[in-house]
Coordinates of C-alpha atoms and ligand atoms in Angstrom, one line a residue:
X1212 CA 58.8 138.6 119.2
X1213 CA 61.9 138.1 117.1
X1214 CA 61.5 139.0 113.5
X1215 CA 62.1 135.9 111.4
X1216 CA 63.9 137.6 108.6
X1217 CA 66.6 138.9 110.3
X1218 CA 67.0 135.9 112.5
X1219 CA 68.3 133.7 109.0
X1220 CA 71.7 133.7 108.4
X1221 CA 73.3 134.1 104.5
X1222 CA 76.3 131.9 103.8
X1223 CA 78.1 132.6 100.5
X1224 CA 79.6 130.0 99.1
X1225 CA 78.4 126.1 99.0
X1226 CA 82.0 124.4 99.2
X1227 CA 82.1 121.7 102.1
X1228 CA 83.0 125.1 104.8
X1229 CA 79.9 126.8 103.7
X1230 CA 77.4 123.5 103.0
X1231 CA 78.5 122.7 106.9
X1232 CA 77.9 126.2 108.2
X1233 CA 74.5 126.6 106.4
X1234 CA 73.1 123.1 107.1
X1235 CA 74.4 123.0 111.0
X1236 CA 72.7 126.4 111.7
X1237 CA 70.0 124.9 109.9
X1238 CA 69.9 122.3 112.3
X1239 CA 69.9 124.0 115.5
X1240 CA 67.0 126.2 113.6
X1241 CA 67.5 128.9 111.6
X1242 CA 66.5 129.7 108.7
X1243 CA 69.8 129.6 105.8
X1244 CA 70.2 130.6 102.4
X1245 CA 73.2 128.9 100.3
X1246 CA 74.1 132.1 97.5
X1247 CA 76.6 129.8 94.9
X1248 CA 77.6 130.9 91.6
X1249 CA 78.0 127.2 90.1
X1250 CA 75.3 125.5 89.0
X1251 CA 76.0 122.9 91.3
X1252 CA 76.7 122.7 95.0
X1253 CA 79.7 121.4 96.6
X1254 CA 82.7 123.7 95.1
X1255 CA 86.2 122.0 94.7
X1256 CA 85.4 118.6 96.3
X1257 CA 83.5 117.8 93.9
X1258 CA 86.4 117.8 91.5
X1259 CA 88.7 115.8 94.0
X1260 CA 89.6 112.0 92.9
X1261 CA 89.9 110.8 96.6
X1262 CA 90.9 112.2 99.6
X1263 CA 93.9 111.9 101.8
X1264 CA 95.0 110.2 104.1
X1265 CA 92.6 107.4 103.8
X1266 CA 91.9 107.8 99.8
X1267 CA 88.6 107.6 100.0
X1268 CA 86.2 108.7 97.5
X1269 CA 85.0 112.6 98.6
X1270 CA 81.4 111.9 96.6
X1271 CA 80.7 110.5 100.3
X1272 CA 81.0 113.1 102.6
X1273 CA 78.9 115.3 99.8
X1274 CA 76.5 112.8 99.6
X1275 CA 75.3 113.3 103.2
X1276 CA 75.6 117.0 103.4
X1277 CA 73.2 116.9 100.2
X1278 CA 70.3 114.5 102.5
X1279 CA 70.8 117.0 105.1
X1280 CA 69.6 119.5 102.8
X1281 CA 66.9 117.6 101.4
X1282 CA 65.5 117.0 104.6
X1283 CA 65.4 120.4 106.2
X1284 CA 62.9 122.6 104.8
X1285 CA 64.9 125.8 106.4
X1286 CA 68.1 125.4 104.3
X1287 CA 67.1 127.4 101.2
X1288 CA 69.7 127.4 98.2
X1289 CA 70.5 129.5 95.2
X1290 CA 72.8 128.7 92.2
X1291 CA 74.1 130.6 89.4
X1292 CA 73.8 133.5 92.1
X1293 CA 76.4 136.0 93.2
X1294 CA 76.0 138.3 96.2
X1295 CA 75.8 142.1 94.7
X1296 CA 75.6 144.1 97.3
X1297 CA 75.3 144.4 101.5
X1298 CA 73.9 147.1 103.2
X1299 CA 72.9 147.6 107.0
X1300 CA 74.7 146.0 110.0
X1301 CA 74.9 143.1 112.3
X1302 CA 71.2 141.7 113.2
X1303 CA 70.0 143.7 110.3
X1304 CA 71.9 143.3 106.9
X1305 CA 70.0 143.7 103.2
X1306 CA 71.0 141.6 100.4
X1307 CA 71.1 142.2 96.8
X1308 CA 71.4 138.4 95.2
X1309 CA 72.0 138.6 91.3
X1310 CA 70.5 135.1 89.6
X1311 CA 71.8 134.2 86.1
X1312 CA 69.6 132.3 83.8
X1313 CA 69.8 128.3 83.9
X1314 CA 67.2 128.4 80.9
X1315 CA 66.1 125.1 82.8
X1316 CA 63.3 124.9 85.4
X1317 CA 62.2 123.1 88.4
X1318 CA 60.5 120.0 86.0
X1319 CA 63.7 118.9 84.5
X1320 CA 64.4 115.0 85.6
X1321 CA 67.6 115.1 84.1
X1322 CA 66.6 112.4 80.9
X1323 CA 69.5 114.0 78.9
X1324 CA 67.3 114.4 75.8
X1325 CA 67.8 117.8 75.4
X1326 CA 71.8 117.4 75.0
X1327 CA 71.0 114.5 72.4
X1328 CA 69.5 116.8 70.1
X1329 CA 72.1 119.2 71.1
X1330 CA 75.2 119.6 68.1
X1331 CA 77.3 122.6 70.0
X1332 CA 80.0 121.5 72.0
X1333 CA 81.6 123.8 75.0
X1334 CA 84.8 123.5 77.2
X1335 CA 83.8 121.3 79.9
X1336 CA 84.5 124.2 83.3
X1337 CA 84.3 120.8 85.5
X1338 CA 87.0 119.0 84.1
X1339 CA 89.3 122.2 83.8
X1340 CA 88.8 122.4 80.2
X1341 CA 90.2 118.5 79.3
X1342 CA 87.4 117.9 77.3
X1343 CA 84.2 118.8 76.3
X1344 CA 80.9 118.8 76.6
X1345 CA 77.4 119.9 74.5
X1346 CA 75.9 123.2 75.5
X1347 CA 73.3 121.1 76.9
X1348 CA 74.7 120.0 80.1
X1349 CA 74.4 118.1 83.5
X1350 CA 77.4 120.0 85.1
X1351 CA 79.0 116.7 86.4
X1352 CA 77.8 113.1 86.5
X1353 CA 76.5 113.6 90.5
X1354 CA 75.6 116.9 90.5
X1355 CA 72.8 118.6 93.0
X1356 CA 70.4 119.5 92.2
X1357 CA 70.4 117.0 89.2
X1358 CA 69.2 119.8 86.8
X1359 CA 70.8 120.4 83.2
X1360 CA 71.6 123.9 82.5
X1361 CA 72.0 125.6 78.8
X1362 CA 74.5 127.2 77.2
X1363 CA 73.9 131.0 76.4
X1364 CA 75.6 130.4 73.3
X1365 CA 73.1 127.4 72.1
X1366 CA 70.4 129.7 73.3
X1367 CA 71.6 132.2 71.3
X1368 CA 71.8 129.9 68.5
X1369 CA 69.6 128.7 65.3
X1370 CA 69.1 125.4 67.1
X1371 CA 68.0 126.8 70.6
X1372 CA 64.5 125.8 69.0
X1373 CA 64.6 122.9 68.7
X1374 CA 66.4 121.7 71.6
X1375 CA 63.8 123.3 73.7
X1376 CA 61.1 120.9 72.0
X1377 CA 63.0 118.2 72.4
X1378 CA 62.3 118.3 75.9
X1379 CA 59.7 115.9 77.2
X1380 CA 59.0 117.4 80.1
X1381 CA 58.6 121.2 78.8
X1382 CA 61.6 122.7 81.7
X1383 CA 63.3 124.3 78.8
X1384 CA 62.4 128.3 79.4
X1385 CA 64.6 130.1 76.6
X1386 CA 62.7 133.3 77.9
X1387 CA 64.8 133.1 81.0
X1388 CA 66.2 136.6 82.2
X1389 CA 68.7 137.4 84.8
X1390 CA 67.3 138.5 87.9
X1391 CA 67.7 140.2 91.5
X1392 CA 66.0 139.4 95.2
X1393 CA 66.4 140.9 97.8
X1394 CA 66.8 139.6 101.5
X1395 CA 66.9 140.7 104.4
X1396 CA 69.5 138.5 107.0
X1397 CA 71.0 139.0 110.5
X1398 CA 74.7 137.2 109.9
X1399 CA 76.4 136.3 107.0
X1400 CA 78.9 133.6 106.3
X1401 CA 81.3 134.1 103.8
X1402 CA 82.7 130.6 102.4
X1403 CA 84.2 131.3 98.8
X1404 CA 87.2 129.2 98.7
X1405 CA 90.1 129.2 96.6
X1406 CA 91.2 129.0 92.9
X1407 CA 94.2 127.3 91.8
X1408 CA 96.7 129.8 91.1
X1409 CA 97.3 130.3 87.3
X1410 CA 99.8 127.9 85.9
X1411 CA 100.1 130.2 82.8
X1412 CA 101.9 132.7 85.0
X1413 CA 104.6 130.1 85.4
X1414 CA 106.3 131.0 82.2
X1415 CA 109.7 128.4 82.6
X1416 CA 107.5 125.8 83.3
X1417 CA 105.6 125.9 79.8
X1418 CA 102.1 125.2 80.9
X1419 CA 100.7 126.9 78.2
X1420 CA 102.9 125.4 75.4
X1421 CA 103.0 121.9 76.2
X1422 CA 100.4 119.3 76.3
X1423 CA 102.0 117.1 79.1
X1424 CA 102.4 119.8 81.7
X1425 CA 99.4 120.1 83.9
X1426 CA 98.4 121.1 87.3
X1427 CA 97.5 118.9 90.5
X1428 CA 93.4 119.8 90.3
X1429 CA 93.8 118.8 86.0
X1430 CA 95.1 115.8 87.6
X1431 CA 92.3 115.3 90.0
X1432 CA 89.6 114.8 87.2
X1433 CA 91.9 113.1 84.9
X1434 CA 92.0 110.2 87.8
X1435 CA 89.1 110.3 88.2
X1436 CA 86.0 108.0 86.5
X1437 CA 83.7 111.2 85.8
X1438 CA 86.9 112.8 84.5
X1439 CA 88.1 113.3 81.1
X1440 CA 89.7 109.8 80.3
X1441 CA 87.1 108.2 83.0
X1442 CA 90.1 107.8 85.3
X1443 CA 93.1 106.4 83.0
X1444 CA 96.1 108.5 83.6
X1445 CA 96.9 109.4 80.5
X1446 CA 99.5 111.6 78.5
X1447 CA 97.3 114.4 77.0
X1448 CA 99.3 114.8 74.1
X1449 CA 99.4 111.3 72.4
X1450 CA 96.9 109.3 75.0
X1451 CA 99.9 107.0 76.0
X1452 CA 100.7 105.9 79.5
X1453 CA 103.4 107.9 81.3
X1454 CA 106.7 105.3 82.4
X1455 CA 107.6 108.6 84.6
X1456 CA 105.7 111.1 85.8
X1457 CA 107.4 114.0 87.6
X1458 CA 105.7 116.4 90.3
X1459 CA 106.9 119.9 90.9
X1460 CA 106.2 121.6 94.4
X1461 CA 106.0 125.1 95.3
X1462 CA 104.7 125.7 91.4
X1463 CA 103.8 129.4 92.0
X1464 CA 104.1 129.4 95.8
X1465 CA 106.5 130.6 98.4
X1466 CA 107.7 133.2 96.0
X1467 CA 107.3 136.6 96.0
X1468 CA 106.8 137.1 92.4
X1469 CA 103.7 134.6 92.5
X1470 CA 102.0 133.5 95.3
X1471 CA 104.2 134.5 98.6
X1472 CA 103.0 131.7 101.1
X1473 CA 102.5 128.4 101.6
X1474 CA 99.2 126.8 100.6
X1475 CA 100.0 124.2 103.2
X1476 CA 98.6 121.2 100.9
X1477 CA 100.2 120.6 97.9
X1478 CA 102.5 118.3 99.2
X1479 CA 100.0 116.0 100.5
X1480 CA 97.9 116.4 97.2
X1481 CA 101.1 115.3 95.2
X1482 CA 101.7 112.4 97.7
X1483 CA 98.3 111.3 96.8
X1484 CA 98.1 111.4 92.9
X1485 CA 101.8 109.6 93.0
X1486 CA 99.5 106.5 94.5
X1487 CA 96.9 107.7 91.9
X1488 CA 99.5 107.0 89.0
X1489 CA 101.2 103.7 91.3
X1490 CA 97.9 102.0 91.3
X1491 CA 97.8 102.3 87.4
X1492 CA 101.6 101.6 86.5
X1493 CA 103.1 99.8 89.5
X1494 CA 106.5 100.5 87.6
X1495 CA 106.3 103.7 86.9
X1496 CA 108.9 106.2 88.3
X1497 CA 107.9 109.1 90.2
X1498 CA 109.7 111.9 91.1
X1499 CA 108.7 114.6 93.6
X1500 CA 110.8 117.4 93.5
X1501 CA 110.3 120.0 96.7
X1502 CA 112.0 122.5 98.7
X1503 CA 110.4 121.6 101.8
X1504 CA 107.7 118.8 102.5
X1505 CA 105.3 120.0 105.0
X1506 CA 102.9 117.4 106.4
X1507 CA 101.2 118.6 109.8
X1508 CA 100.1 116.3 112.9
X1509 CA 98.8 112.8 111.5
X1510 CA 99.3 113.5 107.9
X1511 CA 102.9 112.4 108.8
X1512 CA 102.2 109.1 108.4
X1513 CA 100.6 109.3 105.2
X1514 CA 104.6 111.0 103.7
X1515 CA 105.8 108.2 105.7
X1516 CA 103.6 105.2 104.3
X1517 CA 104.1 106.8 100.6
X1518 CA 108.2 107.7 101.0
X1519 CA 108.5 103.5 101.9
X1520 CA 107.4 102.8 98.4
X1521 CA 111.0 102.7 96.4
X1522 CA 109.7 103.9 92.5
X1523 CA 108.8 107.1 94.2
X1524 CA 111.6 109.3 94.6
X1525 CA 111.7 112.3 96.7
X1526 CA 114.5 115.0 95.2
X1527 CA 115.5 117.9 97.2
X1528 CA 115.3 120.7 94.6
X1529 CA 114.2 123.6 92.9
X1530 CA 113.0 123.1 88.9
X1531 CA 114.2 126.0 87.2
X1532 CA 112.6 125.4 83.4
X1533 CA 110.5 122.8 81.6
X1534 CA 111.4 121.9 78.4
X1535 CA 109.9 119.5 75.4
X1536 CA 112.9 116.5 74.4
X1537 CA 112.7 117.0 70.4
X1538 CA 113.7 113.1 70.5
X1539 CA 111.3 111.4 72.4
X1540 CA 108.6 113.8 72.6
X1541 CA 109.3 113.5 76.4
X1542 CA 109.8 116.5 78.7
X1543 CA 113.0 117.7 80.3
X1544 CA 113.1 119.3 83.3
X1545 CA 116.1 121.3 84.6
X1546 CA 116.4 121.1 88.4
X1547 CA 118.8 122.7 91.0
X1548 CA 119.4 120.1 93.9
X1549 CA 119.9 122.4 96.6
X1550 CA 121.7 119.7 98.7
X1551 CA 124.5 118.8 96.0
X1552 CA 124.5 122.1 94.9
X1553 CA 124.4 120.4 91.5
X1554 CA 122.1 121.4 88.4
X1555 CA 120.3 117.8 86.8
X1556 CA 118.3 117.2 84.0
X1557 CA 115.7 114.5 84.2
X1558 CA 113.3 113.2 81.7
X1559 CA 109.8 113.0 82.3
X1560 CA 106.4 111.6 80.5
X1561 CA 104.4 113.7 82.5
X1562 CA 105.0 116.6 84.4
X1563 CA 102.2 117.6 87.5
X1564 CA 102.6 121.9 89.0
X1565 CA 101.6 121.6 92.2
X1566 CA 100.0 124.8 91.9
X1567 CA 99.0 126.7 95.3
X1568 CA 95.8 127.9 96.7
X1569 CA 94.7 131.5 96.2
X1570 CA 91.5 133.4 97.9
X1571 CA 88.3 133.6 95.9
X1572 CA 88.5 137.0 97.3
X1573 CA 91.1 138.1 95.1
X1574 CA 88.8 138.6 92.0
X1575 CA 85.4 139.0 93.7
X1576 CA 85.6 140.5 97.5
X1577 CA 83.8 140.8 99.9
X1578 CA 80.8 143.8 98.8
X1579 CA 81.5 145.2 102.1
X1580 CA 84.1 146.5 104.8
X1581 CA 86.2 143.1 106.1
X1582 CA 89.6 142.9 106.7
X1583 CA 91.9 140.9 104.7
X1584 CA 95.5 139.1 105.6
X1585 CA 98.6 140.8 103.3
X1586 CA 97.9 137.7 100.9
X1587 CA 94.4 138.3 100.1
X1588 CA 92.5 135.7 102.8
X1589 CA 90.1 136.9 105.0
X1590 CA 91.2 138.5 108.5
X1591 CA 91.1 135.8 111.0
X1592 CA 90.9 139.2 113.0
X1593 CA 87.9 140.7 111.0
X1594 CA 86.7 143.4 113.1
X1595 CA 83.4 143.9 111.0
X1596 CA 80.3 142.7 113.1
X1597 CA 77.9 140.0 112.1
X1598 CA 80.3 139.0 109.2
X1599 CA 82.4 135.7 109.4
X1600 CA 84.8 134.0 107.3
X1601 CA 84.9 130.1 106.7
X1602 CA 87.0 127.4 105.0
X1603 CA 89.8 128.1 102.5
X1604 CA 89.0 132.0 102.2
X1605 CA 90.1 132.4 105.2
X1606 CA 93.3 130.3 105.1
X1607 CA 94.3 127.4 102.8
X1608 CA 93.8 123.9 104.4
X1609 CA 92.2 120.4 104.6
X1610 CA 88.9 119.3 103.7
X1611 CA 88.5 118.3 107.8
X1612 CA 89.9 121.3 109.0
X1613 CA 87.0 123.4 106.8
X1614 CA 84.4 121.6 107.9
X1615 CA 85.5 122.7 111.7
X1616 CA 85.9 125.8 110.6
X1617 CA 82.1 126.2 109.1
X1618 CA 80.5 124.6 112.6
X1619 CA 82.5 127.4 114.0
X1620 CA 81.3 129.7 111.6
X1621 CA 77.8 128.8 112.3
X1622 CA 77.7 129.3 116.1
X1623 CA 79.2 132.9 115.4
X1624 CA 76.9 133.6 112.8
X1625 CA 74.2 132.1 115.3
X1626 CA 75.4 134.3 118.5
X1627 CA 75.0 137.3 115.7
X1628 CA 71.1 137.0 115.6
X1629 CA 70.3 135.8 118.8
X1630 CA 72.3 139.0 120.2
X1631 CA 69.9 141.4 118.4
Ligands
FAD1998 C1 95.2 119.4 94.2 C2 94.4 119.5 95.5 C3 94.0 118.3 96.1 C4 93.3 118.3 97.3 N1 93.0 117.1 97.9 C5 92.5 117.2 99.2 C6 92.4 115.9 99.9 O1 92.6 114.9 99.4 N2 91.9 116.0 101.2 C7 91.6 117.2 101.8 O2 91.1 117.2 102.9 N3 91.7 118.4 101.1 C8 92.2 118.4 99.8 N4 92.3 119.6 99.1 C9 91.8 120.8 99.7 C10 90.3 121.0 99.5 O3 90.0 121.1 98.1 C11 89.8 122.2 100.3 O4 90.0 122.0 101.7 C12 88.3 122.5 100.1 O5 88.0 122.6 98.7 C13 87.9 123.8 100.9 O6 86.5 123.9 100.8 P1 85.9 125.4 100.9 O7 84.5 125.3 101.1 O8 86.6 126.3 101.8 O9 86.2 126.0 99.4 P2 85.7 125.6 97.9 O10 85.8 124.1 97.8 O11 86.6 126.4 97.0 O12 84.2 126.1 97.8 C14 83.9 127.4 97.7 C15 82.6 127.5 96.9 O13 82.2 128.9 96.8 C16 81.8 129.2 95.5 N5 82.0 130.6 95.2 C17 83.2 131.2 94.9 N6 83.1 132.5 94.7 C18 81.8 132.8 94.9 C19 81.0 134.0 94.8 N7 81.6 135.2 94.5 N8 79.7 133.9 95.0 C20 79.1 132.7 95.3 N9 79.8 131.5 95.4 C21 81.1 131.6 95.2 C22 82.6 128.3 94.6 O14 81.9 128.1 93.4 C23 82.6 127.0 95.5 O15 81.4 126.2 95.3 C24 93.0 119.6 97.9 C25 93.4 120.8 97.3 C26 94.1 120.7 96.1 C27 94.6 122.0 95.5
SF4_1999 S1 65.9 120.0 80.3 FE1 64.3 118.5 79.6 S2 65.3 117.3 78.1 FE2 66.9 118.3 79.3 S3 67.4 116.9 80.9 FE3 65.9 118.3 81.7 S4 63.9 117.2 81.4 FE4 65.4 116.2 80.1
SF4_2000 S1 102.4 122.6 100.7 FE1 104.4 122.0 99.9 S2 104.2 122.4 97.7 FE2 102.6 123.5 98.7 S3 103.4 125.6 98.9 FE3 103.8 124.4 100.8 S4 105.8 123.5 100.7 FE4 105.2 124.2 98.6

């Protein structure tokens, strides 16, 4: 008879390439556990205003991934977790799972009553650090599971106390300890995705020093009605509308002092948040400035549809430095066109780094043997047995493609146990 604990399958990572590979092998009967370091499932999605080409909002697609879950008692999750340690081999790994404390258990309905008695305020990780939020938190608005977590420097604190009583419903445990499990799995699915690439690294474009420069995912929430502004596209500095709003491509990739390669979807996100900022100020001007665009198979259509619209303006060039306009508080930005061979400044109110994708890999890899690509990704090649990469760590893409990727993940992972 097969042994149950080495027929379930581990999948690291609860982004929508490892929710799909957990919940599919769920499906066709085995048992998985979700290991995710947020409090929250659902990784960068959850961040995303809408999604291209259709623009529709990503909450969706999360939504019924989270009802699978609900209904099948053999997907098992953990957040707050991180993956410490593999030993063993295909059919037979071990697992050492690390659990931070949530200080919140299972009986918390989510009432909020502990955050109104809550006075410390923390930098809000969900919006990218826009705003923030009290040390009593819900991580986002639609978060799963709906469970608050606190703030290890308000349990720390003199009013830890008597936030905890404030709870109705007694899930405040200020005893809470970090903790280890063990498990004991036959495959293992690693689905960690990507990070934006630093936009501090990107020293002529003065992310750190001005207000107005941000990156495409900061853009994300700041469309968005969960986000910062609840979804006006505002200038961060002064809160006024932007009457131009300029995108820079390539931010950080395609170079070999930053991120060598091409992330394959930051043209397509830019495309997308220059509809974001249309819908708000129809007479805005945009400006996309790129070296190449590259928009695969039926994405196409979606550079076609958005190059049609005449206050977007697609410049041929490289931006070589980002500077603030003393005058108008505006920003300047100092661009090579590479066609013209001409060097242009153009004023901006707002200023967008598309910044690239990088692995998850890069800070935290893999606690065992598997091959990596020369830019960090998992080996598509990964010679070690019973181990499989899935979604973005594996290669920077799109939402659809991911979700491929962890069904394909899955029936690997699957083949893995039933071999032994
Ligand atoms: C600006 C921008 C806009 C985009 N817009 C779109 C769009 O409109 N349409 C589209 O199709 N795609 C879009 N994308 C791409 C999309 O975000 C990715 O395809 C998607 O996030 C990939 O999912 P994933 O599961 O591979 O990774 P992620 O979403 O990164 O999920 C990985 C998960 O693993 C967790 N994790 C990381 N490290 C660990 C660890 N050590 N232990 C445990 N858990 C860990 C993370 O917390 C996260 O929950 C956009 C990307 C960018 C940059
Ligand atoms: S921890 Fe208690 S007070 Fe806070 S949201 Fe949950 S049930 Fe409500
Ligand atoms: S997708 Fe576009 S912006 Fe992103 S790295 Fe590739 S060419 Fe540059």
């Amino acid at each position: 008879m097969a042994n149950t604990e080495t027929q379930s399958i581990l999948v690291v990572g609860s982004g929508m390439s490892g929710l799909t590979a957990a919940i599919e092998a769920a499906e066709a009967g085995y048992d998985t556990y979700i290991v995710e370091k947020n409090p929250y499932l659902g990784g960068r999605v959850a961040q995303l205003h809408q999604y291209f080409p259709k623009l529709c909002p990503p909450y969706c697609g999360l939504e019924i991934n989270f009802r699978r879950i609900k209904q099948n008692p053999r997907v098992h999750f953990f957040t707050m977790a991180e993956v410490k340690k593999i030993s063993g081999e295909e059919g037979d790994f071990n697992v050492t799972i690390g659990l931070s404390p949530r200080y919140v258990n299972e009986k918390c309905t989510g009432c909020g009553e502990c955050a109104e008695a809550c006075t410390i305020e923390i930098e809000n990780a969900f919006n990218y650090g826009m705003d923030k939020i009290k040390a009593a938190y819900l991580p986002h608005d639609m978060a799963f599971p709906m469970r608050y977590v606190l703030d290890p420097i308000l349990v720390k604190s003199e009013e830890a106390q008597r936030v905890k009583e404030a709870c109705p419903y007694d899930a405040i445990d200020l005893n809470m300890e970090p903790k280890t499990i063990e498990l004991k799995v036959g495959s293992i699915i690693w689905a960690t995705g990507w990070k934006p690439y630093d936009a501090n690294k990107l020293e002529t474009y003065g992310f750190a020093q001005h207000l107005d420069v941000i990156t495409n995912v900061m853009m994300e929430r700041l469309a968005s009605w969960t986000g910062p502004t609840k979804g006006k596209i505002i200038r961060p500095s002064d809160g006024r509308a932007p009457e131009s709003v300029a995108f820079v491509q390539c931010a950080g990739s395609r170079d070999e002092n930053h991120l060598p390669f091409c992330s394959g979807i930051c043209c397509l996100a830019s495309m997308k948040q220059a509809t974001y900022v249309h819908e708000q100020y129809p007479d805005a001007k945009i400006y996309i400035f790129f070296i190449d665009i590259r928009a695969t198979d039926r994405l196409e259509d979606f550079y076609n549809k958005v190059k049609e619209d005449e206050n977007i303006r697609f410049i041929k060039g490289k931006v070589a430095k980002i500077t603030q306009d003393e005058n108008d508080k505006g920003l300047i930005l100092r661009v090579e066109d590479t066609v013209k061979e001409e060097l242009h400044e153009i004023s901006a109110d707002l200023v967008v780094l598309a910044t690239g994708m990088q692995p998850n890999t890069s800070d935290t890899p893999v606690p065992i043997h598997v091959d990596y690509d020369d830019y960090g990704f998992i080996s598509s090649q990964n010679t070690t047995a019973g181990i499989y990469a899935a979604g973005c760590v594996r290669t920077p893409t799109f939402v659809s493609e991911v979700v491929q990727d962890g069904t394909a993940a899955a029936l690997k992972a699957i083949q893995s146990v039933v071999r032994r």
